[in-house]
Amino acid sequence: MCTSRMSYSERRNEANFRTLIKAFKQENQACTMNGDRIVRVHHNNQSSVASELHILGIAETHLVKNNTISVDGYTWFGHNRIGIHIRAKAGSGGVGFLVRNDLMELSNVIIVEHSIDGICWLKFEDKLNLDNVFYACVVYLPPENSTRAVNVHAFVESLMSQMYTIPKGNQFYLCGDFNSRCGDLNDFVEGIDTFARETSS
């Protein structure tokens, strides 16, 4: 489709799809856009299943209402904003996960919390051992000066209280975009690129 004839919302969705395709390519998964879907390109020397993305957390989906992201081989679990600003040309914010279908054959996957804009929790429950549970959360905290800005303290307090509801001993994974609410501090971990791995003697 010619980008000059596309609406702002269509151009935004295409840019989002291109970002997802880049993420898949980093994991050696060749993908392409086919209309409003992302499809995998299969080659004879396809990478092993172990190296492919199983769970992909996505912040700032720009989806509204019941819209979804459609990627071959994955199921979408999302929390979109219900409404958009009266002057907005497209949706904003929104969070969700793409979960690989073969993982869903092994696990019950349930959205357990999505009552707050910008926070979505999934629960992965092993179908063969219901005591084997894993949680994942994706977060999007709008920038401070955004029309969608929220009280950062209330947002983080809600997130923390949700984390405390996870039964003791269960692991969880937290990802997303907190828009660097760090004041004058660095928004990265110094020395992370030169991290020396410990070796056993």
Tab-separated table of C-alpha atoms in Angstrom:
chain	number	residue	atom	x	y	z
A	1	MET	CA	0.000	0.000	0.000
A	2	CYS	CA	1.314	3.479	-0.835
A	3	THR	CA	2.122	5.239	2.453
A	4	SER	CA	0.968	8.628	1.121
A	5	ARG	CA	-2.574	7.222	0.781
A	6	MET	CA	-2.608	5.592	4.210
A	7	SER	CA	-4.348	7.181	7.180
A	8	TYR	CA	-2.298	8.120	10.231
A	9	SER	CA	-3.654	5.071	12.070
A	10	GLU	CA	-2.689	2.744	9.194
A	11	ARG	CA	0.826	4.225	9.032
A	12	ARG	CA	1.193	3.797	12.814
A	13	ASN	CA	0.063	0.162	12.626
A	14	GLU	CA	2.480	-0.527	9.774
A	15	ALA	CA	5.337	1.015	11.787
A	16	ASN	CA	4.372	-1.188	14.754
A	17	PHE	CA	4.348	-4.275	12.529
A	18	ARG	CA	7.800	-3.379	11.211
A	19	THR	CA	9.082	-3.108	14.800
A	20	LEU	CA	7.692	-6.579	15.565
A	21	ILE	CA	9.278	-8.001	12.417
A	22	LYS	CA	12.655	-6.592	13.532
A	23	ALA	CA	12.234	-8.277	16.942
A	24	PHE	CA	11.498	-11.611	15.284
A	25	LYS	CA	14.497	-11.196	12.955
A	26	GLN	CA	16.776	-10.716	15.983
A	27	GLU	CA	15.707	-14.213	17.018
A	28	ASN	CA	16.442	-15.595	13.525
A	29	GLN	CA	12.765	-15.811	12.602
A	30	ALA	CA	12.119	-14.468	9.119
A	31	CYS	CA	8.757	-12.694	8.957
A	32	THR	CA	6.913	-10.475	6.538
A	33	MET	CA	3.717	-8.440	6.488
A	34	ASN	CA	0.723	-9.882	4.671
A	35	GLY	CA	-2.113	-7.382	4.877
A	36	ASP	CA	-2.870	-6.897	8.564
A	37	ARG	CA	-0.984	-10.047	9.648
A	38	ILE	CA	2.637	-10.893	10.284
A	39	VAL	CA	3.512	-14.265	8.785
A	40	ARG	CA	6.639	-16.358	9.228
A	41	VAL	CA	8.739	-17.138	6.179
A	42	HIS	CA	9.856	-20.772	6.353
A	43	HIS	CA	13.222	-21.825	4.982
A	44	ASN	CA	14.771	-25.278	4.676
A	45	ASN	CA	17.390	-24.317	7.278
A	46	GLN	CA	14.881	-22.928	9.807
A	47	SER	CA	16.376	-22.228	13.240
A	48	SER	CA	15.636	-24.629	16.058
A	49	VAL	CA	12.477	-24.194	18.122
A	50	ALA	CA	14.566	-23.605	21.251
A	51	SER	CA	15.973	-20.339	19.856
A	52	GLU	CA	12.627	-18.801	18.876
A	53	LEU	CA	10.649	-16.304	20.931
A	54	HIS	CA	8.124	-17.967	23.222
A	55	ILE	CA	6.653	-14.937	24.994
A	56	LEU	CA	6.933	-11.409	23.617
A	57	GLY	CA	5.775	-8.518	25.834
A	58	ILE	CA	4.695	-5.456	23.884
A	59	ALA	CA	4.249	-1.952	25.305
A	60	GLU	CA	2.569	0.882	23.390
A	61	THR	CA	0.542	-1.247	21.004
A	62	HIS	CA	-1.609	1.713	19.847
A	63	LEU	CA	-4.577	-0.658	19.683
A	64	VAL	CA	-8.073	0.414	20.713
A	65	LYS	CA	-11.177	-1.410	21.875
A	66	ASN	CA	-11.031	-5.092	20.836
A	67	ASN	CA	-8.305	-4.794	18.176
A	68	THR	CA	-5.590	-7.445	18.249
A	69	ILE	CA	-2.145	-8.162	16.857
A	70	SER	CA	-2.148	-11.148	14.544
A	71	VAL	CA	1.084	-13.106	14.061
A	72	ASP	CA	1.169	-16.624	12.594
A	73	GLY	CA	2.015	-19.167	15.281
A	74	TYR	CA	1.169	-16.848	18.194
A	75	THR	CA	-1.884	-15.927	20.248
A	76	TRP	CA	-2.462	-12.326	21.373
A	77	PHE	CA	-3.339	-11.445	24.973
A	78	GLY	CA	-3.773	-7.712	25.341
A	79	HIS	CA	-5.135	-4.831	27.311
A	80	ASN	CA	-6.084	-1.967	24.989
A	81	ARG	CA	-7.279	1.449	25.965
A	82	ILE	CA	-11.035	1.597	25.634
A	83	GLY	CA	-11.212	5.145	24.326
A	84	ILE	CA	-8.893	7.568	22.615
A	85	HIS	CA	-8.454	11.283	23.156
A	86	ILE	CA	-11.039	13.284	21.210
A	87	ARG	CA	-8.308	14.890	19.057
A	88	ALA	CA	-6.197	11.726	18.666
A	89	LYS	CA	-5.676	10.367	15.160
A	90	ALA	CA	-5.028	6.831	16.468
A	91	GLY	CA	-4.937	4.788	19.639
A	92	SER	CA	-2.174	5.240	22.178
A	93	GLY	CA	-0.659	3.155	24.942
A	94	GLY	CA	-1.894	-0.384	25.269
A	95	VAL	CA	0.047	-3.448	26.383
A	96	GLY	CA	-0.018	-7.147	25.684
A	97	PHE	CA	1.750	-10.401	24.955
A	98	LEU	CA	2.254	-12.635	21.956
A	99	VAL	CA	2.476	-16.225	23.228
A	100	ARG	CA	3.706	-18.968	20.951
A	101	ASN	CA	0.973	-21.529	20.251
A	102	ASP	CA	3.093	-24.573	21.122
A	103	LEU	CA	3.647	-23.074	24.597
A	104	MET	CA	-0.125	-22.755	24.925
A	105	GLU	CA	-0.462	-26.487	24.240
A	106	LEU	CA	1.605	-27.095	27.387
A	107	SER	CA	0.176	-24.333	29.592
A	108	ASN	CA	-3.109	-22.778	30.554
A	109	VAL	CA	-2.590	-19.075	29.788
A	110	ILE	CA	-4.913	-16.669	31.576
A	111	ILE	CA	-5.086	-12.878	31.863
A	112	VAL	CA	-5.228	-12.506	35.642
A	113	GLU	CA	-5.087	-8.722	35.976
A	114	HIS	CA	-5.788	-5.855	33.605
A	115	SER	CA	-7.850	-3.408	35.628
A	116	ILE	CA	-5.362	-0.535	35.236
A	117	ASP	CA	-4.457	1.060	31.896
A	118	GLY	CA	-0.899	0.121	31.039
A	119	ILE	CA	-0.581	-3.060	33.137
A	120	CYS	CA	-1.364	-6.598	31.989
A	121	TRP	CA	-0.564	-9.790	33.940
A	122	LEU	CA	-0.600	-13.306	32.470
A	123	LYS	CA	-0.531	-16.556	34.406
A	124	PHE	CA	1.088	-19.611	32.814
A	125	GLU	CA	-0.049	-22.825	34.488
A	126	ASP	CA	1.573	-26.137	33.489
A	127	LYS	CA	-1.246	-28.442	32.284
A	128	LEU	CA	0.519	-31.525	33.694
A	129	ASN	CA	1.409	-29.957	37.055
A	130	LEU	CA	-0.954	-27.181	38.160
A	131	ASP	CA	1.471	-26.245	40.962
A	132	ASN	CA	4.036	-25.205	38.344
A	133	VAL	CA	2.994	-21.579	37.737
A	134	PHE	CA	4.777	-18.635	36.158
A	135	TYR	CA	3.538	-15.032	35.868
A	136	ALA	CA	4.442	-12.371	33.305
A	137	CYS	CA	3.593	-8.672	33.373
A	138	VAL	CA	3.990	-6.025	30.688
A	139	VAL	CA	3.805	-2.355	31.661
A	140	TYR	CA	3.493	0.964	29.859
A	141	LEU	CA	3.803	4.124	31.954
A	142	PRO	CA	3.074	7.182	29.777
A	143	PRO	CA	5.635	10.027	29.706
A	144	GLU	CA	5.322	12.719	32.349
A	145	ASN	CA	4.071	15.465	30.008
A	146	SER	CA	1.737	13.266	27.984
A	147	THR	CA	-2.003	13.950	27.750
A	148	ARG	CA	-2.308	10.398	29.147
A	149	ALA	CA	0.075	11.043	32.068
A	150	VAL	CA	-0.849	9.266	35.289
A	151	ASN	CA	0.191	9.654	38.896
A	152	VAL	CA	3.462	7.715	38.838
A	153	HIS	CA	3.308	6.932	42.578
A	154	ALA	CA	-0.221	5.490	42.340
A	155	PHE	CA	0.758	3.528	39.217
A	156	VAL	CA	3.841	1.965	40.832
A	157	GLU	CA	1.907	1.343	44.068
A	158	SER	CA	-0.756	-0.548	42.085
A	159	LEU	CA	1.923	-2.548	40.277
A	160	MET	CA	3.651	-3.401	43.573
A	161	SER	CA	0.391	-4.474	45.238
A	162	GLN	CA	-0.306	-6.739	42.234
A	163	MET	CA	3.182	-8.240	42.596
A	164	TYR	CA	2.488	-8.976	46.267
A	165	THR	CA	-0.595	-11.007	45.304
A	166	ILE	CA	1.600	-13.580	43.509
A	167	PRO	CA	1.724	-16.671	45.714
A	168	LYS	CA	5.053	-17.071	47.489
A	169	GLY	CA	7.570	-19.133	45.563
A	170	ASN	CA	6.108	-18.477	42.103
A	171	GLN	CA	8.383	-16.761	39.618
A	172	PHE	CA	7.379	-13.739	37.590
A	173	TYR	CA	8.788	-11.706	34.749
A	174	LEU	CA	8.272	-7.938	34.482
A	175	CYS	CA	8.895	-6.060	31.229
A	176	GLY	CA	7.757	-2.889	29.556
A	177	ASP	CA	8.374	0.826	29.250
A	178	PHE	CA	8.557	2.992	32.377
A	179	ASN	CA	9.667	6.046	30.345
A	180	SER	CA	12.835	6.507	32.437
A	181	ARG	CA	11.312	7.981	35.565
A	182	CYS	CA	14.756	8.294	37.138
A	183	GLY	CA	15.325	12.038	37.586
A	184	ASP	CA	19.046	12.834	37.354
A	185	LEU	CA	20.083	9.166	37.624
A	186	ASN	CA	21.308	7.118	34.661
A	187	ASP	CA	18.582	5.210	32.834
A	188	PHE	CA	20.935	2.259	32.337
A	189	VAL	CA	23.102	0.049	34.528
A	190	GLU	CA	26.705	1.225	34.431
A	191	GLY	CA	29.158	-1.486	33.459
A	192	ILE	CA	26.469	-3.894	32.257
A	193	ASP	CA	28.261	-4.293	28.917
A	194	THR	CA	31.480	-5.274	30.698
A	195	PHE	CA	29.829	-7.614	33.183
A	196	ALA	CA	32.304	-10.364	34.086
A	197	ARG	CA	30.764	-13.800	34.462
A	198	GLU	CA	31.764	-15.752	37.533
A	199	THR	CA	33.398	-19.077	36.844
A	200	SER	CA	33.526	-21.978	39.232
A	201	SER	CA	36.933	-23.199	40.307
